[in-house]
mmCIF file of C-alpha atoms and ligand atoms in Angstrom:
data_model
loop_
_atom_site.group_PDB
_atom_site.id
_atom_site.type_symbol
_atom_site.label_atom_id
_atom_site.label_comp_id
_atom_site.label_asym_id
_atom_site.label_seq_id
_atom_site.Cartn_x
_atom_site.Cartn_y
_atom_site.Cartn_z
ATOM 1 C CA MET M 694 -0.308 -0.109 0.252
ATOM 2 C CA SER M 695 1.322 3.688 -0.635
ATOM 3 C CA GLU M 696 1.418 5.970 2.092
ATOM 4 C CA PRO M 697 -1.140 8.635 3.049
ATOM 5 C CA ALA M 698 -1.531 11.220 0.370
ATOM 6 C CA HIS M 699 -0.723 13.865 2.599
ATOM 7 C CA LYS M 700 3.030 13.702 2.612
ATOM 8 C CA ARG M 701 4.636 14.873 -0.317
ATOM 9 C CA LEU M 702 6.299 12.864 -2.652
ATOM 10 C CA LEU M 703 9.519 13.236 -2.120
ATOM 11 C CA THR M 704 10.391 12.182 -5.655
ATOM 12 C CA ASP M 705 8.059 15.908 -6.898
ATOM 13 C CA LEU M 706 10.684 18.094 -5.483
ATOM 14 C CA GLY M 707 13.986 18.272 -7.370
ATOM 15 C CA ARG M 708 17.312 18.615 -6.107
ATOM 16 C CA GLY M 709 17.320 22.342 -4.943
ATOM 17 C CA GLU M 710 14.080 21.659 -3.775
ATOM 18 C CA LEU M 711 15.375 19.060 -1.449
ATOM 19 C CA ALA M 712 18.768 21.035 -0.331
ATOM 20 C CA GLU M 713 15.977 23.690 0.561
ATOM 21 C CA TRP M 714 14.274 21.588 3.185
ATOM 22 C CA CYS M 715 17.773 20.039 4.322
ATOM 23 C CA GLY M 716 18.796 23.862 5.019
ATOM 24 C CA LEU M 717 15.857 24.475 7.266
ATOM 25 C CA ARG M 718 16.255 21.460 9.167
ATOM 26 C CA GLY M 719 20.023 22.507 10.175
ATOM 27 C CA GLU M 720 21.112 19.963 7.598
ATOM 28 C CA ALA M 721 23.957 20.454 5.018
ATOM 29 C CA PRO M 722 22.979 20.482 1.495
ATOM 30 C CA PHE M 723 24.400 17.645 0.785
ATOM 31 C CA ARG M 724 22.095 15.850 2.392
ATOM 32 C CA ALA M 725 19.849 16.217 -0.495
ATOM 33 C CA ASP M 726 22.146 14.386 -2.392
ATOM 34 C CA GLN M 727 22.455 11.610 -0.190
ATOM 35 C CA ILE M 728 18.914 11.371 -0.076
ATOM 36 C CA ARG M 729 18.495 11.150 -4.215
ATOM 37 C CA ARG M 730 21.700 8.428 -4.175
ATOM 38 C CA TRP M 731 19.710 6.214 -1.888
ATOM 39 C CA ILE M 732 16.665 6.526 -4.196
ATOM 40 C CA PHE M 733 18.041 6.614 -7.679
ATOM 41 C CA GLY M 734 20.540 4.283 -6.938
ATOM 42 C CA LYS M 735 20.489 2.361 -4.040
ATOM 43 C CA ARG M 736 16.815 1.066 -4.842
ATOM 44 C CA VAL M 737 15.701 1.803 -1.287
ATOM 45 C CA ALA M 738 12.041 0.826 -0.321
ATOM 46 C CA ASP M 739 11.806 2.789 2.705
ATOM 47 C CA PHE M 740 13.525 6.200 4.586
ATOM 48 C CA GLU M 741 15.165 3.695 7.047
ATOM 49 C CA GLU M 742 17.019 1.771 5.132
ATOM 50 C CA MET M 743 18.739 5.015 4.262
ATOM 51 C CA HIS M 744 21.952 4.010 6.900
ATOM 52 C CA ASP M 745 24.695 7.506 6.822
ATOM 53 C CA LEU M 746 21.115 9.788 7.392
ATOM 54 C CA SER M 747 21.020 10.728 11.116
ATOM 55 C CA LYS M 748 17.708 8.857 12.926
ATOM 56 C CA PRO M 749 15.935 12.221 13.224
ATOM 57 C CA LEU M 750 16.838 12.775 9.733
ATOM 58 C CA ARG M 751 15.598 9.670 8.433
ATOM 59 C CA ALA M 752 12.211 10.496 10.902
ATOM 60 C CA ALA M 753 11.923 14.322 9.686
ATOM 61 C CA LEU M 754 11.688 12.341 6.109
ATOM 62 C CA ALA M 755 9.073 10.442 6.944
ATOM 63 C CA GLU M 756 7.324 12.719 8.812
ATOM 64 C CA ASP M 757 7.043 15.238 5.516
ATOM 65 C CA PHE M 758 7.111 12.948 2.135
ATOM 66 C CA ARG M 759 6.065 9.416 1.010
ATOM 67 C CA LEU M 760 8.442 7.627 -1.417
ATOM 68 C CA PHE M 761 5.909 6.090 -4.006
ATOM 69 C CA ALA M 762 2.566 7.315 -4.791
ATOM 70 C CA SER M 763 1.151 4.273 -6.395
ATOM 71 C CA GLU M 764 0.328 0.220 -6.208
ATOM 72 C CA ILE M 765 1.244 -1.905 -8.631
ATOM 73 C CA VAL M 766 -1.904 -3.719 -9.723
ATOM 74 C CA ARG M 767 -0.337 -6.412 -12.512
ATOM 75 C CA HIS M 768 2.678 -7.214 -13.289
ATOM 76 C CA GLN M 769 3.698 -8.696 -16.539
ATOM 77 C CA ILE M 770 6.408 -10.983 -17.911
ATOM 78 C CA ALA M 771 6.489 -11.457 -21.657
ATOM 79 C CA SER M 772 8.354 -14.224 -23.356
ATOM 80 C CA ASP M 773 11.056 -12.070 -24.428
ATOM 81 C CA ARG M 774 11.517 -10.696 -20.776
ATOM 82 C CA THR M 775 9.597 -7.542 -21.521
ATOM 83 C CA GLU M 776 8.028 -6.434 -18.383
ATOM 84 C CA LYS M 777 4.732 -4.343 -17.820
ATOM 85 C CA LEU M 778 3.561 -2.529 -15.060
ATOM 86 C CA LEU M 779 0.129 -1.729 -14.491
ATOM 87 C CA LEU M 780 0.139 1.248 -11.105
ATOM 88 C CA ARG M 781 -2.984 2.963 -9.724
ATOM 89 C CA LEU M 782 -1.871 6.291 -8.336
ATOM 90 C CA GLU M 783 -3.880 7.594 -5.159
ATOM 91 C CA ASP M 784 -6.629 8.601 -7.352
ATOM 92 C CA GLY M 785 -7.528 5.206 -8.221
ATOM 93 C CA SER M 786 -6.079 6.483 -11.982
ATOM 94 C CA HIS M 787 -4.081 3.532 -13.594
ATOM 95 C CA ILE M 788 -1.124 4.270 -15.826
ATOM 96 C CA GLU M 789 1.394 1.503 -17.452
ATOM 97 C CA CYS M 790 5.180 1.928 -17.770
ATOM 98 C CA VAL M 791 7.217 -1.493 -19.429
ATOM 99 C CA LEU M 792 10.850 -2.705 -19.333
ATOM 100 C CA MET M 793 12.231 -3.791 -22.496
ATOM 101 C CA ARG M 794 15.462 -5.898 -22.421
ATOM 102 C CA GLU M 795 18.025 -6.107 -24.782
ATOM 103 C CA PRO M 796 21.388 -7.952 -24.379
ATOM 104 C CA ASP M 797 23.417 -4.051 -24.706
ATOM 105 C CA ARG M 798 20.362 -1.904 -22.800
ATOM 106 C CA ARG M 799 17.449 -1.806 -20.670
ATOM 107 C CA THR M 800 14.681 0.811 -21.936
ATOM 108 C CA VAL M 801 11.769 1.885 -19.869
ATOM 109 C CA CYS M 802 8.990 3.057 -21.304
ATOM 110 C CA LEU M 803 7.080 6.127 -19.539
ATOM 111 C CA SER M 804 3.867 7.701 -19.278
ATOM 112 C CA THR M 805 2.984 11.333 -18.636
ATOM 113 C CA GLN M 806 -0.602 11.845 -18.392
ATOM 114 C CA VAL M 807 -3.470 9.515 -17.371
ATOM 115 C CA GLY M 808 -5.427 9.316 -20.658
ATOM 116 C CA CYS M 809 -4.169 11.276 -23.540
ATOM 117 C CA ALA M 810 -6.504 14.268 -25.421
ATOM 118 C CA MET M 811 -4.715 13.955 -28.710
ATOM 119 C CA GLY M 812 -7.491 11.115 -29.903
ATOM 120 C CA CYS M 813 -5.713 9.366 -32.375
ATOM 121 C CA VAL M 814 -7.830 6.928 -33.621
ATOM 122 C CA PHE M 815 -6.025 3.649 -33.835
ATOM 123 C CA CYS M 816 -4.915 4.237 -30.235
ATOM 124 C CA ALA M 817 -6.145 2.860 -26.723
ATOM 125 C CA SER M 818 -4.660 5.473 -24.339
ATOM 126 C CA GLY M 819 -6.721 8.166 -25.667
ATOM 127 C CA LEU M 820 -10.148 6.374 -25.920
ATOM 128 C CA LEU M 821 -11.139 7.842 -22.131
ATOM 129 C CA GLY M 822 -9.303 10.845 -23.313
ATOM 130 C CA LEU M 823 -7.748 12.962 -20.737
ATOM 131 C CA LYS M 824 -7.882 13.163 -17.072
ATOM 132 C CA ARG M 825 -4.841 14.747 -15.827
ATOM 133 C CA ASN M 826 -1.597 15.565 -16.083
ATOM 134 C CA LEU M 827 1.122 13.429 -14.122
ATOM 135 C CA SER M 828 3.375 14.886 -11.545
ATOM 136 C CA VAL M 829 6.836 14.861 -12.025
ATOM 137 C CA GLY M 830 7.020 12.193 -8.846
ATOM 138 C CA GLU M 831 4.242 10.393 -10.560
ATOM 139 C CA ILE M 832 6.475 9.995 -14.089
ATOM 140 C CA LEU M 833 9.959 9.404 -11.896
ATOM 141 C CA GLU M 834 8.081 7.033 -10.217
ATOM 142 C CA GLN M 835 7.782 4.767 -12.701
ATOM 143 C CA VAL M 836 11.209 4.617 -13.462
ATOM 144 C CA LEU M 837 12.129 4.037 -9.889
ATOM 145 C CA ARG M 838 9.461 0.933 -9.852
ATOM 146 C CA LEU M 839 11.004 -0.552 -13.043
ATOM 147 C CA ASP M 840 14.754 -0.179 -11.947
ATOM 148 C CA ARG M 841 13.830 -1.878 -8.914
ATOM 149 C CA LEU M 842 12.307 -5.460 -11.065
ATOM 150 C CA LEU M 843 16.730 -5.174 -12.659
ATOM 151 C CA GLY M 844 19.298 -7.593 -11.307
ATOM 152 C CA ALA M 845 21.475 -5.957 -9.019
ATOM 153 C CA ASP M 846 24.054 -5.712 -11.483
ATOM 154 C CA GLU M 847 21.291 -4.583 -14.221
ATOM 155 C CA ARG M 848 20.663 -0.519 -14.957
ATOM 156 C CA ILE M 849 18.353 1.501 -17.196
ATOM 157 C CA THR M 850 20.391 2.552 -20.398
ATOM 158 C CA ASN M 851 17.693 4.536 -21.825
ATOM 159 C CA VAL M 852 14.295 6.339 -21.469
ATOM 160 C CA VAL M 853 11.411 6.623 -23.955
ATOM 161 C CA VAL M 854 8.773 8.464 -22.661
ATOM 162 C CA MET M 855 5.914 7.178 -25.161
ATOM 163 C CA GLY M 856 3.971 5.665 -23.207
ATOM 164 C CA ILE M 857 0.468 6.973 -22.191
ATOM 165 C CA GLY M 858 -0.205 10.628 -22.468
ATOM 166 C CA GLU M 859 1.410 13.183 -24.873
ATOM 167 C CA PRO M 860 4.624 14.412 -23.343
ATOM 168 C CA LEU M 861 4.573 17.999 -24.317
ATOM 169 C CA ALA M 862 1.172 18.662 -23.656
ATOM 170 C CA ASN M 863 2.719 18.352 -19.973
ATOM 171 C CA ILE M 864 5.917 19.790 -20.355
ATOM 172 C CA LYS M 865 5.855 21.536 -17.141
ATOM 173 C CA SER M 866 6.384 17.804 -15.225
ATOM 174 C CA LEU M 867 8.335 16.636 -18.171
ATOM 175 C CA LEU M 868 11.110 18.480 -17.639
ATOM 176 C CA PRO M 869 12.018 18.485 -14.641
ATOM 177 C CA ALA M 870 11.603 15.093 -14.404
ATOM 178 C CA MET M 871 13.789 14.462 -17.666
ATOM 179 C CA GLU M 872 16.424 16.541 -15.450
ATOM 180 C CA THR M 873 16.021 14.161 -12.854
ATOM 181 C CA LEU M 874 16.805 10.971 -14.898
ATOM 182 C CA ASN M 875 20.058 13.259 -16.562
ATOM 183 C CA GLU M 876 21.216 14.664 -13.533
ATOM 184 C CA LYS M 877 24.383 12.539 -11.875
ATOM 185 C CA GLY M 878 22.443 12.980 -8.577
ATOM 186 C CA GLY M 879 19.645 11.454 -10.091
ATOM 187 C CA LEU M 880 19.374 8.520 -12.544
ATOM 188 C CA GLY M 881 22.874 10.026 -14.238
ATOM 189 C CA LEU M 882 21.267 8.953 -17.482
ATOM 190 C CA GLY M 883 22.883 11.364 -20.720
ATOM 191 C CA ALA M 884 20.187 13.308 -22.341
ATOM 192 C CA ARG M 885 21.114 11.293 -25.388
ATOM 193 C CA ARG M 886 19.425 8.160 -24.163
ATOM 194 C CA ILE M 887 16.528 10.037 -23.391
ATOM 195 C CA THR M 888 13.529 10.047 -26.132
ATOM 196 C CA ILE M 889 10.438 12.330 -26.024
ATOM 197 C CA SER M 890 7.844 11.220 -28.427
ATOM 198 C CA SER M 891 5.100 13.490 -29.363
ATOM 199 C CA VAL M 892 2.361 13.890 -31.907
ATOM 200 C CA GLY M 893 4.328 17.147 -32.577
ATOM 201 C CA LEU M 894 2.979 20.341 -30.950
ATOM 202 C CA PRO M 895 5.100 23.178 -32.772
ATOM 203 C CA GLU M 896 5.420 25.527 -29.829
ATOM 204 C CA LYS M 897 6.316 22.964 -27.519
ATOM 205 C CA ILE M 898 8.468 21.909 -29.518
ATOM 206 C CA ARG M 899 10.671 24.955 -29.459
ATOM 207 C CA GLU M 900 10.434 25.093 -25.569
ATOM 208 C CA LEU M 901 12.101 22.084 -25.427
ATOM 209 C CA ALA M 902 14.620 22.978 -27.843
ATOM 210 C CA ARG M 903 15.116 26.147 -25.506
ATOM 211 C CA TYR M 904 15.692 23.464 -22.636
ATOM 212 C CA GLY M 905 19.028 23.534 -23.969
ATOM 213 C CA LYS M 906 19.534 19.289 -24.002
ATOM 214 C CA PRO M 907 20.145 16.863 -26.237
ATOM 215 C CA PHE M 908 16.948 14.418 -25.827
ATOM 216 C CA ASN M 909 15.783 12.275 -28.736
ATOM 217 C CA LEU M 910 12.855 13.695 -30.307
ATOM 218 C CA ALA M 911 10.153 11.515 -32.130
ATOM 219 C CA VAL M 912 7.453 12.869 -33.868
ATOM 220 C CA SER M 913 4.061 10.531 -34.518
ATOM 221 C CA LEU M 914 3.416 11.454 -38.378
ATOM 222 C CA HIS M 915 1.132 8.658 -39.834
ATOM 223 C CA ALA M 916 0.165 10.242 -43.080
ATOM 224 C CA PRO M 917 1.565 12.606 -45.350
ATOM 225 C CA ASN M 918 -0.530 14.711 -45.829
ATOM 226 C CA ASP M 919 -3.211 17.140 -43.808
ATOM 227 C CA GLU M 920 -6.279 15.393 -45.343
ATOM 228 C CA LEU M 921 -5.244 12.269 -44.305
ATOM 229 C CA ARG M 922 -3.657 13.219 -41.098
ATOM 230 C CA ASN M 923 -6.602 14.926 -39.934
ATOM 231 C CA ARG M 924 -8.665 11.998 -39.872
ATOM 232 C CA LEU M 925 -5.999 10.061 -38.070
ATOM 233 C CA VAL M 926 -4.470 11.989 -35.525
ATOM 234 C CA PRO M 927 -7.343 14.812 -35.107
ATOM 235 C CA VAL M 928 -5.506 17.141 -33.289
ATOM 236 C CA ASN M 929 -3.655 17.798 -36.554
ATOM 237 C CA GLU M 930 -6.534 19.699 -37.719
ATOM 238 C CA ARG M 931 -5.014 22.641 -35.818
ATOM 239 C CA ILE M 932 -1.895 22.453 -36.249
ATOM 240 C CA GLY M 933 -0.878 21.035 -40.147
ATOM 241 C CA ILE M 934 1.989 18.904 -41.008
ATOM 242 C CA ALA M 935 4.013 21.925 -41.879
ATOM 243 C CA ALA M 936 4.153 23.814 -39.196
ATOM 244 C CA ILE M 937 5.447 20.686 -37.396
ATOM 245 C CA LEU M 938 8.001 19.871 -40.144
ATOM 246 C CA GLU M 939 9.095 23.901 -39.842
ATOM 247 C CA ALA M 940 9.545 23.228 -35.966
ATOM 248 C CA THR M 941 11.671 19.579 -36.511
ATOM 249 C CA ASP M 942 13.665 21.466 -38.955
ATOM 250 C CA ASP M 943 14.237 24.143 -35.989
ATOM 251 C CA TYR M 944 15.008 21.708 -33.178
ATOM 252 C CA PHE M 945 17.360 19.499 -35.686
ATOM 253 C CA ARG M 946 19.025 23.219 -36.371
ATOM 254 C CA ASP M 947 18.882 23.782 -32.317
ATOM 255 C CA THR M 948 19.968 21.239 -30.885
ATOM 256 C CA GLY M 949 21.954 19.230 -33.356
ATOM 257 C CA ARG M 950 19.550 15.953 -33.291
ATOM 258 C CA ARG M 951 18.168 14.435 -35.945
ATOM 259 C CA VAL M 952 14.209 14.033 -35.742
ATOM 260 C CA THR M 953 12.994 10.517 -36.185
ATOM 261 C CA PHE M 954 9.689 10.326 -37.577
ATOM 262 C CA GLU M 955 7.001 7.145 -36.501
ATOM 263 C CA TYR M 956 4.284 6.532 -38.802
ATOM 264 C CA VAL M 957 2.039 3.356 -37.769
ATOM 265 C CA LEU M 958 0.719 1.814 -41.216
ATOM 266 C CA LEU M 959 -2.583 0.832 -41.562
ATOM 267 C CA GLY M 960 -3.222 -1.754 -43.848
ATOM 268 C CA GLY M 961 -5.114 -0.323 -47.176
ATOM 269 C CA LEU M 962 -5.126 3.520 -45.675
ATOM 270 C CA ASN M 963 -2.012 4.757 -45.612
ATOM 271 C CA ASP M 964 0.495 2.145 -46.715
ATOM 272 C CA GLY M 965 0.207 2.440 -50.256
ATOM 273 C CA VAL M 966 3.461 3.159 -52.592
ATOM 274 C CA GLU M 967 1.524 6.649 -53.328
ATOM 275 C CA HIS M 968 1.432 7.702 -49.938
ATOM 276 C CA ALA M 969 5.408 6.132 -49.611
ATOM 277 C CA ARG M 970 6.221 8.380 -52.325
ATOM 278 C CA GLU M 971 4.730 11.485 -50.531
ATOM 279 C CA LEU M 972 6.273 10.657 -47.448
ATOM 280 C CA ALA M 973 9.407 11.078 -49.583
ATOM 281 C CA ASN M 974 8.774 13.792 -51.012
ATOM 282 C CA LEU M 975 7.651 15.637 -47.364
ATOM 283 C CA LEU M 976 10.843 14.101 -45.795
ATOM 284 C CA ALA M 977 13.533 14.835 -48.384
ATOM 285 C CA GLY M 978 16.491 16.849 -47.596
ATOM 286 C CA ARG M 979 15.662 16.912 -43.615
ATOM 287 C CA GLY M 980 18.234 14.036 -42.561
ATOM 288 C CA ALA M 981 15.382 12.193 -40.472
ATOM 289 C CA HIS M 982 14.582 8.599 -39.582
ATOM 290 C CA VAL M 983 11.699 7.317 -40.232
ATOM 291 C CA ASN M 984 10.497 3.836 -37.866
ATOM 292 C CA LEU M 985 7.360 2.148 -39.315
ATOM 293 C CA ILE M 986 5.207 0.606 -37.084
ATOM 294 C CA PRO M 987 2.854 -2.450 -39.175
ATOM 295 C CA MET M 988 -0.519 -1.987 -37.150
ATOM 296 C CA ASN M 989 -1.517 -5.033 -34.994
ATOM 297 C CA ALA M 990 -5.365 -5.414 -35.845
ATOM 298 C CA ILE M 991 -7.489 -5.676 -32.862
ATOM 299 C CA SER M 992 -11.511 -6.682 -33.567
ATOM 300 C CA GLU M 993 -13.112 -3.734 -32.176
ATOM 301 C CA LEU M 994 -11.366 -0.951 -34.356
ATOM 302 C CA PRO M 995 -11.555 -0.937 -38.154
ATOM 303 C CA TYR M 996 -8.037 -1.303 -39.016
ATOM 304 C CA ALA M 997 -6.218 -3.966 -40.478
ATOM 305 C CA ASP M 998 -2.349 -4.569 -40.737
ATOM 306 C CA PRO M 999 -0.581 -3.707 -43.647
ATOM 307 C CA SER M 1000 0.748 -6.850 -45.645
ATOM 308 C CA HIS M 1001 4.428 -7.855 -45.368
ATOM 309 C CA ALA M 1002 4.808 -7.331 -49.518
ATOM 310 C CA ARG M 1003 2.833 -3.224 -48.951
ATOM 311 C CA THR M 1004 5.464 -2.814 -46.138
ATOM 312 C CA ALA M 1005 8.269 -3.706 -47.575
ATOM 313 C CA ALA M 1006 7.383 -1.858 -50.834
ATOM 314 C CA PHE M 1007 7.050 0.830 -48.437
ATOM 315 C CA VAL M 1008 10.301 0.750 -46.755
ATOM 316 C CA ASP M 1009 11.818 0.075 -50.408
ATOM 317 C CA ILE M 1010 11.074 3.888 -51.662
ATOM 318 C CA LEU M 1011 11.842 5.413 -48.787
ATOM 319 C CA THR M 1012 15.186 3.735 -48.796
ATOM 320 C CA GLU M 1013 15.874 4.817 -52.477
ATOM 321 C CA ALA M 1014 14.895 8.000 -51.909
ATOM 322 C CA GLY M 1015 17.319 8.528 -49.242
ATOM 323 C CA ILE M 1016 15.574 8.405 -45.972
ATOM 324 C CA ALA M 1017 16.912 6.183 -43.356
ATOM 325 C CA ALA M 1018 13.364 3.982 -42.425
ATOM 326 C CA THR M 1019 13.271 0.794 -39.883
ATOM 327 C CA VAL M 1020 10.693 -1.284 -39.243
ATOM 328 C CA ARG M 1021 9.671 -1.525 -35.737
ATOM 329 C CA LYS M 1022 10.178 -4.923 -34.078
ATOM 330 C CA ARG M 1023 7.451 -5.417 -31.415
ATOM 331 C CA LYS M 1024 8.199 -6.302 -27.975
ATOM 332 C CA GLY M 1025 6.327 -7.843 -25.199
ATOM 333 C CA ALA M 1026 3.522 -8.570 -27.776
ATOM 334 C CA ASP M 1027 2.044 -11.733 -25.848
ATOM 335 C CA ILE M 1028 1.183 -9.103 -22.913
ATOM 336 C CA ASP M 1029 -0.292 -7.052 -24.746
ATOM 337 C CA ALA M 1030 2.394 -4.048 -24.241
ATOM 338 C CA ALA M 1031 1.302 -1.549 -26.651
ATOM 339 C CA CYS M 1032 0.376 1.292 -24.013
ATOM 340 C CA GLY M 1033 -3.025 1.987 -22.869
ATOM 341 C CA GLN M 1034 -4.072 -1.921 -23.436
ATOM 342 C CA LEU M 1035 -4.104 -2.753 -19.564
ATOM 343 C CA ARG M 1036 -5.495 0.666 -18.641
ATOM 344 C CA LEU M 1037 -8.359 0.956 -20.624
ATOM 345 C CA ALA M 1038 -8.987 -3.252 -19.748
ATOM 346 C CA GLU M 1039 -9.100 -1.981 -16.123
ATOM 347 C CA GLU M 1040 -11.066 0.885 -16.168
ATOM 348 C CA GLN M 1041 -13.715 -0.476 -18.577
ATOM 349 C CA GLY M 1042 -12.945 -3.926 -18.197
ATOM 350 C CA SER M 1043 -12.536 -4.558 -21.724
ATOM 351 C CA THR M 1044 -9.001 -5.136 -24.105
ATOM 352 C CA SER M 1045 -8.448 -2.705 -27.087
ATOM 353 C CA SER M 1046 -6.265 -1.479 -29.789
ATOM 354 C CA GLN M 1047 -2.175 -0.508 -30.116
ATOM 355 C CA THR M 1048 -1.076 2.617 -29.784
ATOM 356 C CA THR M 1049 1.922 3.834 -31.950
ATOM 357 C CA HIS M 1050 3.529 4.154 -28.956
ATOM 358 C CA GLU M 1051 3.529 0.742 -29.155
ATOM 359 C CA LEU M 1052 6.895 -0.945 -27.313
ATOM 360 C CA SER M 1053 9.926 -1.031 -29.054
ATOM 361 C CA ASP M 1054 13.068 0.993 -28.136
ATOM 362 C CA ALA M 1055 14.054 0.758 -32.171
ATOM 363 C CA VAL M 1056 13.279 4.807 -31.363
ATOM 364 C CA VAL M 1057 16.484 4.883 -29.611
ATOM 365 C CA PRO M 1058 19.509 5.674 -32.017
ATOM 366 C CA ASN M 1059 22.568 3.371 -31.603
ATOM 367 C CA ARG M 1060 25.664 5.378 -29.602
HETATM 368 S S1 SF4 L 165 -1.265 7.542 -29.657
HETATM 369 FE FE1 SF4 L 165 -0.384 8.822 -28.580
HETATM 370 S S2 SF4 L 165 -0.355 10.964 -29.167
HETATM 371 FE FE2 SF4 L 165 -1.904 9.697 -29.934
HETATM 372 S S3 SF4 L 165 -3.630 9.180 -28.717
HETATM 373 FE FE3 SF4 L 165 -2.322 7.305 -28.044
HETATM 374 S S4 SF4 L 165 -1.119 8.272 -26.250
HETATM 375 FE FE4 SF4 L 165 -2.106 10.441 -27.670
#
């Protein structure tokens, strides 16, 4: 059980705020670093385990804060060792997070909102609409929970923010959370190992660029023209592809990071050679990478798998046009690891669909 909600969630505080809290109790600021080391580096479950802190300081921490704000209500493990957690937050909301393992990396996929307002038509996460944003601590807590599933000699190597929600619509919590993951006193993960996935909110993309950290940006495009994209990603009606590409060009210019474009292949809808050619024209000269995600057909939704032949033809057209394209491999397929499915089942008593934010670390560039 999580602790009573009147206590603040410790991970909602940045390093500076925690040092300030220590100062108010007559403790040196470096105590904040010690506390954070216990949380992010040593995987403690309780303040009592923070042995190098004085007893009164541990008691004060326990008096003012709680370490976790969620309960694990489901824990699934796939045959490829992908693990998925369904967490219940204090207000009864559910979110999902996932750990994906590969020989040389352990990637976690995080949610940033309870639900989503973007309304992508093939996505389970948006079906119930947006309930609320997650706090900084609620985003970080997913990392802590997943980190504690790893063996003593294993560490998280990559973070992808492509779970439930539109990360840039909650940039206020997203940035401090990513900062803590990036900081030495936090998880100490290089910014280049963090990927933020968005439907493409131009002003927020610019805000992310101004933040000045070379995070990877992945934009979910899914269509090569506005007419089709308006149907698949309804929020596009008030944005438009041209404005998104202007913003991603700026992101590349300002951060030096090439943008990945994600494209879910919906059989017979956006997977034709004409779509591939249009996409190739759109992205020509942008040095972009395209990540193709074959739709996994679900009976409740009127979308079909793309055939292997159409997928291969799509890749060929992009490649011939000089655009790097990969087909994303599925992770955790046997545990319905696509984000939103488990939450929807829990909240509605049904299972449904996949999201473009389907689990994979294929968008994380090799380095
Ligand atoms: S695909 Fe992503 S942006 Fe679109 S509705 Fe689902 S969670 Fe939101």
